[in-house]
mmCIF file of C-alpha atoms and ligand atoms in Angstrom:
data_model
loop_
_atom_site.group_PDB
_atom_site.id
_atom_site.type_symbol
_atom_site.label_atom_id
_atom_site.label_comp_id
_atom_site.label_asym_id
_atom_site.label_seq_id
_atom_site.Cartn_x
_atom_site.Cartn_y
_atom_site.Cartn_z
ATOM 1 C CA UNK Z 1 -26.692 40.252 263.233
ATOM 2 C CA UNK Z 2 -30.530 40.928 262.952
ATOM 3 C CA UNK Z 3 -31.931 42.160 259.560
ATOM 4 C CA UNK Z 4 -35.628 42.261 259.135
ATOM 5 C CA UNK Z 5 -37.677 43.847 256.105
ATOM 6 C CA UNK Z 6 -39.961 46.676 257.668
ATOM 7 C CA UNK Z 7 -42.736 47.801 255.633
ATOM 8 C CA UNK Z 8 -45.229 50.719 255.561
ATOM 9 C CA UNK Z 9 -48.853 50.252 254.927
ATOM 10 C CA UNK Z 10 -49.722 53.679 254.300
ATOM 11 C CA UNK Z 11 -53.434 53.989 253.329
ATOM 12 C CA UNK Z 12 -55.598 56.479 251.548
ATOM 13 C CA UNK Z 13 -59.021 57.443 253.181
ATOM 14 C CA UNK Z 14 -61.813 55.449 254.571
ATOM 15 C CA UNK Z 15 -65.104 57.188 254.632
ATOM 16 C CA UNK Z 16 -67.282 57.498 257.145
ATOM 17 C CA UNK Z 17 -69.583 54.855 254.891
ATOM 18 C CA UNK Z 18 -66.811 52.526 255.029
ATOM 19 C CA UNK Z 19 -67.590 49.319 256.551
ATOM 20 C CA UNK Z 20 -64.470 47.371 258.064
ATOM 21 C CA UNK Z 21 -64.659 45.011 255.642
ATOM 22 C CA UNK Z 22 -63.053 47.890 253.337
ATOM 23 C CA UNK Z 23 -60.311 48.802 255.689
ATOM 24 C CA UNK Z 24 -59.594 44.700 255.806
ATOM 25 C CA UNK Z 25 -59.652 44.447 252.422
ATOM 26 C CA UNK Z 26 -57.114 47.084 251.409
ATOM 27 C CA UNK Z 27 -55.053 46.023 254.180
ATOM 28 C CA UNK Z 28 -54.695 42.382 253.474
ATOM 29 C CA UNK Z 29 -53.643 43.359 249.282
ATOM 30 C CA UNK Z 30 -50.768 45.566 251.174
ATOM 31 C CA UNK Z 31 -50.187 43.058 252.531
ATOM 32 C CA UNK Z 32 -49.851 40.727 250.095
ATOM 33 C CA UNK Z 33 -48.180 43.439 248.229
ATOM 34 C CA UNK Z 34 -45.656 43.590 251.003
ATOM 35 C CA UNK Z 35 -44.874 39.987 250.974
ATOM 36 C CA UNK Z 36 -43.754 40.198 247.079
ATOM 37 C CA UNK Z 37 -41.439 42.911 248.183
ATOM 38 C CA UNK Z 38 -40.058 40.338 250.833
ATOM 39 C CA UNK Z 39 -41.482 42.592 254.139
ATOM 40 C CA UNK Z 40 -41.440 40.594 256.895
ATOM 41 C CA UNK Z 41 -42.821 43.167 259.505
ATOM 42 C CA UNK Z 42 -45.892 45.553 258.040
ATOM 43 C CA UNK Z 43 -46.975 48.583 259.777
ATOM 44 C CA UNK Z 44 -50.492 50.151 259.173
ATOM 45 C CA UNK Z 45 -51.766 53.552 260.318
ATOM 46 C CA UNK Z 46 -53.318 54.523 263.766
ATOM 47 C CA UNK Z 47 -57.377 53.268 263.597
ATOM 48 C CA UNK Z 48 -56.601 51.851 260.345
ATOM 49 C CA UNK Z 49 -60.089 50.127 260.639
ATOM 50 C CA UNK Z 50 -62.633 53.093 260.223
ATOM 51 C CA UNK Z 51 -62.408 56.685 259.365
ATOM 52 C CA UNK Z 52 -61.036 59.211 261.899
ATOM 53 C CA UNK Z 53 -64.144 59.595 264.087
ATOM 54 C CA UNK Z 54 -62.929 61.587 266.458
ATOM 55 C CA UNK Z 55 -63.393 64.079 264.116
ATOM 56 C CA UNK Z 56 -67.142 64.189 264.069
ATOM 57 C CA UNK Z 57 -68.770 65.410 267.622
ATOM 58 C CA UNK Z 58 -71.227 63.334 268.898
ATOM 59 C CA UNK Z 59 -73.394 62.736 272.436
ATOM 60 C CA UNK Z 60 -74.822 59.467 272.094
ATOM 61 C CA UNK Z 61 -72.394 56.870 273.551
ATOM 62 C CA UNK Z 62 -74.137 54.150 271.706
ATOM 63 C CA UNK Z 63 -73.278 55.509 268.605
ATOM 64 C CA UNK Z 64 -69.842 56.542 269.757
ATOM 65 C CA UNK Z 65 -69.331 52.951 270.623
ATOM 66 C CA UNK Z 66 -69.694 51.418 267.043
ATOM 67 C CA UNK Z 67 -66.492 52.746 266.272
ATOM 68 C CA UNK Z 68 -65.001 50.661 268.735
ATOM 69 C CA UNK Z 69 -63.663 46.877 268.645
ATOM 70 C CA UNK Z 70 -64.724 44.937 271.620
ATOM 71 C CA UNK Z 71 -62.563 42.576 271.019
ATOM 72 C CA UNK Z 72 -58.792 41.735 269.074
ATOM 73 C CA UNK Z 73 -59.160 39.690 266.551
ATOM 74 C CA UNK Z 74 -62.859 40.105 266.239
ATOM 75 C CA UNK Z 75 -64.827 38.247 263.277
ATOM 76 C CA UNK Z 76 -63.938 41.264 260.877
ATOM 77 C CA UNK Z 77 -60.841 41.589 261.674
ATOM 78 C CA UNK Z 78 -59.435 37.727 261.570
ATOM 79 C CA UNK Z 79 -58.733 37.635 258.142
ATOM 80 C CA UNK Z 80 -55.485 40.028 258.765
ATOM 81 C CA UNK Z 81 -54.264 37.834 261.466
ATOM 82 C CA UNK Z 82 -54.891 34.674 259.066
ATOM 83 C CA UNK Z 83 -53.446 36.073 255.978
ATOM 84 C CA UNK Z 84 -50.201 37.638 258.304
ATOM 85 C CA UNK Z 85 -49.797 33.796 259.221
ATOM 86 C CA UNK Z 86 -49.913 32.764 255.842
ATOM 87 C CA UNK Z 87 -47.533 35.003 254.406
ATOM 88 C CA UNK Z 88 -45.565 35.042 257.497
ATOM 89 C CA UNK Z 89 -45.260 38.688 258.159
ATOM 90 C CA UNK Z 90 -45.550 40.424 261.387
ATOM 91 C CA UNK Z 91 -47.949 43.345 261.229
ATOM 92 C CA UNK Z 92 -49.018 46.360 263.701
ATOM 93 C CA UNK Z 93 -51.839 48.457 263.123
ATOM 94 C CA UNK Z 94 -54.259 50.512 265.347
ATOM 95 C CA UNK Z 95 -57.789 50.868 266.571
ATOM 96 C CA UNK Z 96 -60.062 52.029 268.660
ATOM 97 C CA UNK Z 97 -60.330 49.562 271.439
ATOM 98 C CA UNK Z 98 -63.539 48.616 274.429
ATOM 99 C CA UNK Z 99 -62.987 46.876 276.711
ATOM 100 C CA UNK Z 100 -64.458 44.314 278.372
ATOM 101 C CA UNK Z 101 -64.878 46.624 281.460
ATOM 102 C CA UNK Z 102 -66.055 49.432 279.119
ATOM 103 C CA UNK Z 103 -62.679 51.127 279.022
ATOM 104 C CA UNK Z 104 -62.006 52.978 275.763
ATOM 105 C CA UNK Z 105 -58.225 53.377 274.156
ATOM 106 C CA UNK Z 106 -57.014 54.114 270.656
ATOM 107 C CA UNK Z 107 -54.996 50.926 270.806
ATOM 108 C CA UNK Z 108 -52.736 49.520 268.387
ATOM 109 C CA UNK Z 109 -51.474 45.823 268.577
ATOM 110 C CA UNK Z 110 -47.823 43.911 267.454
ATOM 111 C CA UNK Z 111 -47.912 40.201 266.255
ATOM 112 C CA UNK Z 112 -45.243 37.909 265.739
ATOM 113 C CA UNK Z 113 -44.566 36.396 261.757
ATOM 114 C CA UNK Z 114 -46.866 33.880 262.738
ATOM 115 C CA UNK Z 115 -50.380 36.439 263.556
ATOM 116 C CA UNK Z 116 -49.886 35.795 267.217
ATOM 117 C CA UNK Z 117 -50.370 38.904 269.045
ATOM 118 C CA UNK Z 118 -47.582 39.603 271.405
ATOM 119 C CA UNK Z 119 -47.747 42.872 272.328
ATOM 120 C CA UNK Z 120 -50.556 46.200 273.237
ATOM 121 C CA UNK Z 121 -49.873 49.918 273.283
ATOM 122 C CA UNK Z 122 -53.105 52.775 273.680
ATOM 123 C CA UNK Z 123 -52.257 55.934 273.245
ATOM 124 C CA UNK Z 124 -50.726 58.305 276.016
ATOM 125 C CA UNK Z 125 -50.532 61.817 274.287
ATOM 126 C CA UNK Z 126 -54.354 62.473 273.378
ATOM 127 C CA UNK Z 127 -54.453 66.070 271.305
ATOM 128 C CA UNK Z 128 -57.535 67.823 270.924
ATOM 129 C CA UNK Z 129 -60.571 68.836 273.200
ATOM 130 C CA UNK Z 130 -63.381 66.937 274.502
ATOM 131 C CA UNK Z 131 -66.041 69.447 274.252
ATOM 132 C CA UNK Z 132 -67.926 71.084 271.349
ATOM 133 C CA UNK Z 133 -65.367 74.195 269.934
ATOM 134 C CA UNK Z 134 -66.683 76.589 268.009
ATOM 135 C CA UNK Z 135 -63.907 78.337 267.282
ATOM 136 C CA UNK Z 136 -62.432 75.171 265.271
ATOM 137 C CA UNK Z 137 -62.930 74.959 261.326
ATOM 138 C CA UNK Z 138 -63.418 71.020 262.394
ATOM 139 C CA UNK Z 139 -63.370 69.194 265.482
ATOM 140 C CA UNK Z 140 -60.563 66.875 267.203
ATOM 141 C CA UNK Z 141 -62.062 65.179 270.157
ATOM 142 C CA UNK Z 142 -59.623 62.672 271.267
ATOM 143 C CA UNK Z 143 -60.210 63.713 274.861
ATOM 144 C CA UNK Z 144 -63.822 63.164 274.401
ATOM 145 C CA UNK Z 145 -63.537 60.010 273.352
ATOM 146 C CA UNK Z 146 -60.372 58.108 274.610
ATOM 147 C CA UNK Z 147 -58.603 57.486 277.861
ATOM 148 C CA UNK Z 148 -55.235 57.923 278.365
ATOM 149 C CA UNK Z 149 -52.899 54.850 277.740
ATOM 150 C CA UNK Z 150 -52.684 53.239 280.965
ATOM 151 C CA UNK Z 151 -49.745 50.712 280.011
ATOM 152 C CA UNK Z 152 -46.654 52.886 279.348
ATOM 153 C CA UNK Z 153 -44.415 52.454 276.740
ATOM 154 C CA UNK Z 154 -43.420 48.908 276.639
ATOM 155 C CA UNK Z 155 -40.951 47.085 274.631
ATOM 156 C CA UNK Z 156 -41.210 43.326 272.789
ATOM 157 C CA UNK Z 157 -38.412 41.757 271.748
ATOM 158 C CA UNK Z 158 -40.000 40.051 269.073
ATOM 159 C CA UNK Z 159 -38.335 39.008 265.512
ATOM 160 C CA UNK Z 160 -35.325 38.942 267.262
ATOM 161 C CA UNK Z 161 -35.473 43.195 267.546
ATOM 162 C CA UNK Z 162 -36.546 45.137 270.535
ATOM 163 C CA UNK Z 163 -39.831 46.773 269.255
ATOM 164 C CA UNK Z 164 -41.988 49.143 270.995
ATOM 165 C CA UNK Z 165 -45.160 51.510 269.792
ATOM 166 C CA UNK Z 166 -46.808 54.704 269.857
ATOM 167 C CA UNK Z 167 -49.479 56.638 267.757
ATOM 168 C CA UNK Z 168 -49.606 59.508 266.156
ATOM 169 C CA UNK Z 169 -49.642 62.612 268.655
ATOM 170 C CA UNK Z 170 -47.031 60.847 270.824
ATOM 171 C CA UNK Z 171 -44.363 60.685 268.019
ATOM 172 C CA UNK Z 172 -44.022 64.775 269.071
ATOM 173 C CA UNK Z 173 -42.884 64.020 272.543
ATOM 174 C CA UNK Z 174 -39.539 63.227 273.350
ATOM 175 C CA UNK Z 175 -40.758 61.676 276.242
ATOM 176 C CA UNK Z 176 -42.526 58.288 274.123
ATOM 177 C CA UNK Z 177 -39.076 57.534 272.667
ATOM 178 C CA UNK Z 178 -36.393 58.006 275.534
ATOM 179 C CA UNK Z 179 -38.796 55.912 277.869
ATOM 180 C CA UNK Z 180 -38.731 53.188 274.844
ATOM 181 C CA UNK Z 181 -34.525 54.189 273.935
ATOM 182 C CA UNK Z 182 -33.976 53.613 278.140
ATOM 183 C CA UNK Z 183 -35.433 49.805 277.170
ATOM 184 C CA UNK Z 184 -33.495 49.123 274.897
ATOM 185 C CA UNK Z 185 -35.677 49.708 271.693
ATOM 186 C CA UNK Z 186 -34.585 49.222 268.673
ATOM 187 C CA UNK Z 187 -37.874 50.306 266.053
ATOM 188 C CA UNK Z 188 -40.611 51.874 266.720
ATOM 189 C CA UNK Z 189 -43.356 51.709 264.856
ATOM 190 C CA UNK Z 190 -46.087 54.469 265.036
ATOM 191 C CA UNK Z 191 -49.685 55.189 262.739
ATOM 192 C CA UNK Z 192 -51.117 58.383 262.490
ATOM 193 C CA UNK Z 193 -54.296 60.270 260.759
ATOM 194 C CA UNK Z 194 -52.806 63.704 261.119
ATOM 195 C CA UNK Z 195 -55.439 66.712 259.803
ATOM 196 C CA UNK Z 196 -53.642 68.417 256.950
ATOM 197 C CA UNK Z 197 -54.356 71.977 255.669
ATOM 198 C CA UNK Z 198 -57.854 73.046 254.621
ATOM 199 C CA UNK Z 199 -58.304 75.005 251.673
ATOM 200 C CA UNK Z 200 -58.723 78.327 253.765
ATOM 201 C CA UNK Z 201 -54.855 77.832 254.744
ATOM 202 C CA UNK Z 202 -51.973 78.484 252.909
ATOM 203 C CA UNK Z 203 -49.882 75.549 251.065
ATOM 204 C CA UNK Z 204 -46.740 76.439 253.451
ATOM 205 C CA UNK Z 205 -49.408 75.330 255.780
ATOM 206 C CA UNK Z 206 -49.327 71.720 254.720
ATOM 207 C CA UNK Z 207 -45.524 71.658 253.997
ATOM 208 C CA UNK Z 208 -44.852 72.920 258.233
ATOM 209 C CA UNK Z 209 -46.838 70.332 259.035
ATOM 210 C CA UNK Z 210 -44.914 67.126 256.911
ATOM 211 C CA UNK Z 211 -42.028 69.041 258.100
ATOM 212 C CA UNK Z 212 -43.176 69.066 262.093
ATOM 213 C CA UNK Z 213 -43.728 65.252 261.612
ATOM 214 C CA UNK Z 214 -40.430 64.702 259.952
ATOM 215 C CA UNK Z 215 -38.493 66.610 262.265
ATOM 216 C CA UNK Z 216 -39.907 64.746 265.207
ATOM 217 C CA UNK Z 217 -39.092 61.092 263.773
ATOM 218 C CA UNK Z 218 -36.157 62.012 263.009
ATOM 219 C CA UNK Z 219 -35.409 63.571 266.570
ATOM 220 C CA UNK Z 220 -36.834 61.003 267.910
ATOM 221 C CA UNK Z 221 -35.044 58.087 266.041
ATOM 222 C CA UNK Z 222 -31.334 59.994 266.017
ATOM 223 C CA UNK Z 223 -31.206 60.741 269.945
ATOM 224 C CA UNK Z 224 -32.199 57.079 270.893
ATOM 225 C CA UNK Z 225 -30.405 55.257 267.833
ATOM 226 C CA UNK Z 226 -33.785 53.681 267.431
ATOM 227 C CA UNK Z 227 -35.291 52.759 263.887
ATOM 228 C CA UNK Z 228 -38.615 54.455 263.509
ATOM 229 C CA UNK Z 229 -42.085 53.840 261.020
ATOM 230 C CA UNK Z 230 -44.561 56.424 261.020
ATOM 231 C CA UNK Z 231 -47.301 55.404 258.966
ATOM 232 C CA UNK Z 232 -49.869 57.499 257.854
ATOM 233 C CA UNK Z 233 -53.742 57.545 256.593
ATOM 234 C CA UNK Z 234 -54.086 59.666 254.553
ATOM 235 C CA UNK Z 235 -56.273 61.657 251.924
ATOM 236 C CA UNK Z 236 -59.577 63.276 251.918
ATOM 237 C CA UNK Z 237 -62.706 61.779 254.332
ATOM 238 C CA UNK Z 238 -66.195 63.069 253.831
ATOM 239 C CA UNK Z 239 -64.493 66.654 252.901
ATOM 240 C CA UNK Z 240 -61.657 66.795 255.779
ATOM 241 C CA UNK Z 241 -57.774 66.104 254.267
ATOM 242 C CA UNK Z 242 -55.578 64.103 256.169
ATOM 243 C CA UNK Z 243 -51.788 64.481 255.347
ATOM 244 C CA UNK Z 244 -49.840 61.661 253.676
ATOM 245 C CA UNK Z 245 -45.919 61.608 254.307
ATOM 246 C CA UNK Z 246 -45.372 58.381 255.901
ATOM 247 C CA UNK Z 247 -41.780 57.683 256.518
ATOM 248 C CA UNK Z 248 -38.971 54.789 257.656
ATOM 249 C CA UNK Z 249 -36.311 56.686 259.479
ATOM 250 C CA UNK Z 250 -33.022 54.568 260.169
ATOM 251 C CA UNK Z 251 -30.678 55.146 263.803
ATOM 252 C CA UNK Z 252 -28.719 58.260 262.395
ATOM 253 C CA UNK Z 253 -31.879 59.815 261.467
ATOM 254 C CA UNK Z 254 -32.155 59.772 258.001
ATOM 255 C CA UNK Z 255 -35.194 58.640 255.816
ATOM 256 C CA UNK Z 256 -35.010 55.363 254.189
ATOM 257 C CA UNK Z 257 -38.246 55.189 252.905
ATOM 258 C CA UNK Z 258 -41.027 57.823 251.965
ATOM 259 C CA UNK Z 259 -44.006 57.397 250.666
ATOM 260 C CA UNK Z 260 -45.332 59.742 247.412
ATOM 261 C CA UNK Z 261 -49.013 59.720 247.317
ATOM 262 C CA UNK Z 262 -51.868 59.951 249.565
ATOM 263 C CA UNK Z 263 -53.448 57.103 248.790
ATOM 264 C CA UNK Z 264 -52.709 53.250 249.800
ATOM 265 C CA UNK Z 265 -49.304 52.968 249.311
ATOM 266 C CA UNK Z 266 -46.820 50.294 250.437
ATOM 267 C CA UNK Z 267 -42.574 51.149 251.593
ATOM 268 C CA UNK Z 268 -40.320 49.362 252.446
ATOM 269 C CA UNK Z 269 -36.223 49.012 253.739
ATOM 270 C CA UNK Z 270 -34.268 46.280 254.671
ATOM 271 C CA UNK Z 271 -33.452 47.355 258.258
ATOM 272 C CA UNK Z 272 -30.225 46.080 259.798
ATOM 273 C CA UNK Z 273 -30.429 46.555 263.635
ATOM 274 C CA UNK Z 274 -26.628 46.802 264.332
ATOM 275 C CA UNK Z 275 -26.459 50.065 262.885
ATOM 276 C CA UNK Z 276 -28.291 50.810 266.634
ATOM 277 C CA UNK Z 277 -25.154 49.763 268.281
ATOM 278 C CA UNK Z 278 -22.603 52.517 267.482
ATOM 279 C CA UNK Z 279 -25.231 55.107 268.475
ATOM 280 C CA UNK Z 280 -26.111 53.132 271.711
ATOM 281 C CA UNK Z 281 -22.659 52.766 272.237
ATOM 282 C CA UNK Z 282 -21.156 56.030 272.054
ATOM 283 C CA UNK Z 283 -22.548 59.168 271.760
ATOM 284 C CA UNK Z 284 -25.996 58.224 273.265
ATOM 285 C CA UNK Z 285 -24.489 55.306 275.818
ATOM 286 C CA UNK Z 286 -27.333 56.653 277.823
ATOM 287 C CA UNK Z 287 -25.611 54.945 281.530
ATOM 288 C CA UNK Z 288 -22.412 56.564 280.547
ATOM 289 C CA UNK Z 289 -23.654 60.276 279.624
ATOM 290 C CA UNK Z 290 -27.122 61.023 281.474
ATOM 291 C CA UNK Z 291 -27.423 62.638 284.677
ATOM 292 C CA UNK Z 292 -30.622 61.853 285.879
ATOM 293 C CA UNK Z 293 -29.946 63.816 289.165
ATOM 294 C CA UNK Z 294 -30.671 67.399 286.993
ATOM 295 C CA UNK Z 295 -33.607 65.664 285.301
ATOM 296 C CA UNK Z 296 -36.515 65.612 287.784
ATOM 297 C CA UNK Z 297 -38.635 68.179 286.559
ATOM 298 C CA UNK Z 298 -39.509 65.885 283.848
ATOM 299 C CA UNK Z 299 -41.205 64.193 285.757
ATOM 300 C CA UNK Z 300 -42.431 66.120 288.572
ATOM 301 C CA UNK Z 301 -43.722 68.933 286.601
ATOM 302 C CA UNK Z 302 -46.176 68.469 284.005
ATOM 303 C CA UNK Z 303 -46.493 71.874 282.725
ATOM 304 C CA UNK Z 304 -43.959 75.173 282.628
ATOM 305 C CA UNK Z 305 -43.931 76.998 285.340
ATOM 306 C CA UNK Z 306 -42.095 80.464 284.813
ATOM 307 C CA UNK Z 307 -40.241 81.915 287.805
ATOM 308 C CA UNK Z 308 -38.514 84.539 286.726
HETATM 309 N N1 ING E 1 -53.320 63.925 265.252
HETATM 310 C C1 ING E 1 -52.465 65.019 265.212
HETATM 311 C C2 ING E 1 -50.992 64.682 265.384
HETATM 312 O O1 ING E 1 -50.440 64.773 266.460
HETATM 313 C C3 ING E 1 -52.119 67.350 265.504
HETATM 314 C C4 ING E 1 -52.860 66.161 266.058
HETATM 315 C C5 ING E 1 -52.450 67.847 264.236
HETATM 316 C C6 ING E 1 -51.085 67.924 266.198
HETATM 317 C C7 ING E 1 -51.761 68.930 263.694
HETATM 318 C C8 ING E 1 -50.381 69.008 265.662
HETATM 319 C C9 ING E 1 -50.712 69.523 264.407
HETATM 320 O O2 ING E 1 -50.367 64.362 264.383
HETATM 321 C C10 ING E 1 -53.455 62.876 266.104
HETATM 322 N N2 ING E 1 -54.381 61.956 265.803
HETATM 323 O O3 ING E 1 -52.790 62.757 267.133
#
């Protein structure tokens, strides 16, 4: 019987002034943090190193390209890895990745408890634009700036539990979890830096949208008896609000863990993967119940087509 403690790294903002060393430095006292509460697997947001660039339009790939690691751990970044091997916690946590071929992804990584990395996920489900709109009060250029994920949804059995990732915009497709719930999976841990409301729109504004996020974990985590983190960033950067709300959402679909604030803030559940099994086993025993021979449009088709 596998029990692991899964933690939440939420964090507040990091402006556009922020060196990494700040992101690394909040990050390692969560973790720390986390390893008083006994967490043995911490998950951080989606580009939990800088603030969320793609928010700010620019031309100059050089200066694009500064918000990119070119490589995993890097020199900034090696005191998480070193510190996660101390304390002997497993930690995920996103970034905007180069490659050595000049590829660019908004990555995130999975190490084991002892800061090995043993597992990579970029992002499939880019939202946004990748031109200048004019129409928008601010910019979202994910398209502008990233490439589509071009490794699928994998799965790690690491820990003992079947893990897999996503970020952010792909926790709204139903598609990132049953590709991950047809593997096996058994917690998926996600980061986001979703936009929330600006003062222009209405409060209900900011409650749909925690309630759009919700509604998708849970979705997500009930119809693949999967446990689910979605972690946020959060908070205001250089004048644009990002929503907090970061949740740990257990097999049946109900929140375990939420976090308050939206500011750094660590949460936590003991997670105890056999409560998977009865899901996987009955009412979503996916080899008994699916008939993949009515579900081809799913794949063949990538947007509606209306017939009738
Ligand atoms: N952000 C957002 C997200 O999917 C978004 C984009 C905002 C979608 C608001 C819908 C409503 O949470 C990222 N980074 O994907």
């Amino acid at each position: 019987m596998v029990k692991l403690v899964v933690g939440g790294a939420q964090m507040g903002p990091l402006q556009k002034a922020d060196g990494r060393e700040v992101a690394v430095s909040r990050m390692i006292d969560l973790m720390r943090q986390a390893a008083s509460k006994g967490v043995e697997l911490l998950v951080y947001p989606e580009l939990a190193l800088t603030t969320f660039f793609p928010r700010w339009y620019m031309e100059n790939q050089r200066e694009v390209d500064t918000w990119f690691e070119r490589e995993m751990p890097g020199p900034q970044t090696a005191p998480l890895f070193e510190t996660a091997r101390e304390l002997g916690i497993a930690i995920t946590f996103g970034y905007a990745e180069l490659t050595p071929d000049g590829q660019h992804f908004n990555t995130s990584i999975l190490t084991n408890r002892k800061g090995e990395i043993v597992g990579k996920y970029r992002k499939i489900h880019l939202p946004g634009h990748d031109e200048f709109d004019t129409e928008r009060a601010f910019q979202h250029l994910e398209k502008r700036y990233f490439q589509p994920g071009d490794l699928g949804f994998p799965v790690w059995r690491n820990e003992g539990v079947v893990m897999g990732m996503a970020i952010c915009n792909d926790r709204r497709w139903p598609e990132t979890y049953r590709c991950m719930g047809l593997q096996g999976v058994e917690l998926v841990t996600l980061g986001y830096n979703t936009p929330s409301v600006n003062s222009q729109m209405s409060a209900e504004g900011l409650e749909q949208r925690l309630f759009h996020s919700e509604l998708s974990v849970q979705a997500g985590a009930y119809q693949n008896a999967t446990f689910v983190a979605a972690i946020a960033k959060a908070g205001m950067e250089d004048g644009h609000p990002l929503m907090g709300g970061s949740i740990i959402v257990d097999p049946n679909g109900f929140i375990v863990a939420k976090a308050e604030t939206e500011d750094d803030e660590l949460i936590h559940a003991a997670c105890d993967f056999e409560i998977c099994d009865f899901g996987k086993s009955t009412i979503f025993d996916f080899a008994r119940h699916r008939r993949i021979e009515h579900y081809g449009r799913i794949t063949s088709q990538a947007g509606a087509v209306v017939e009738v």
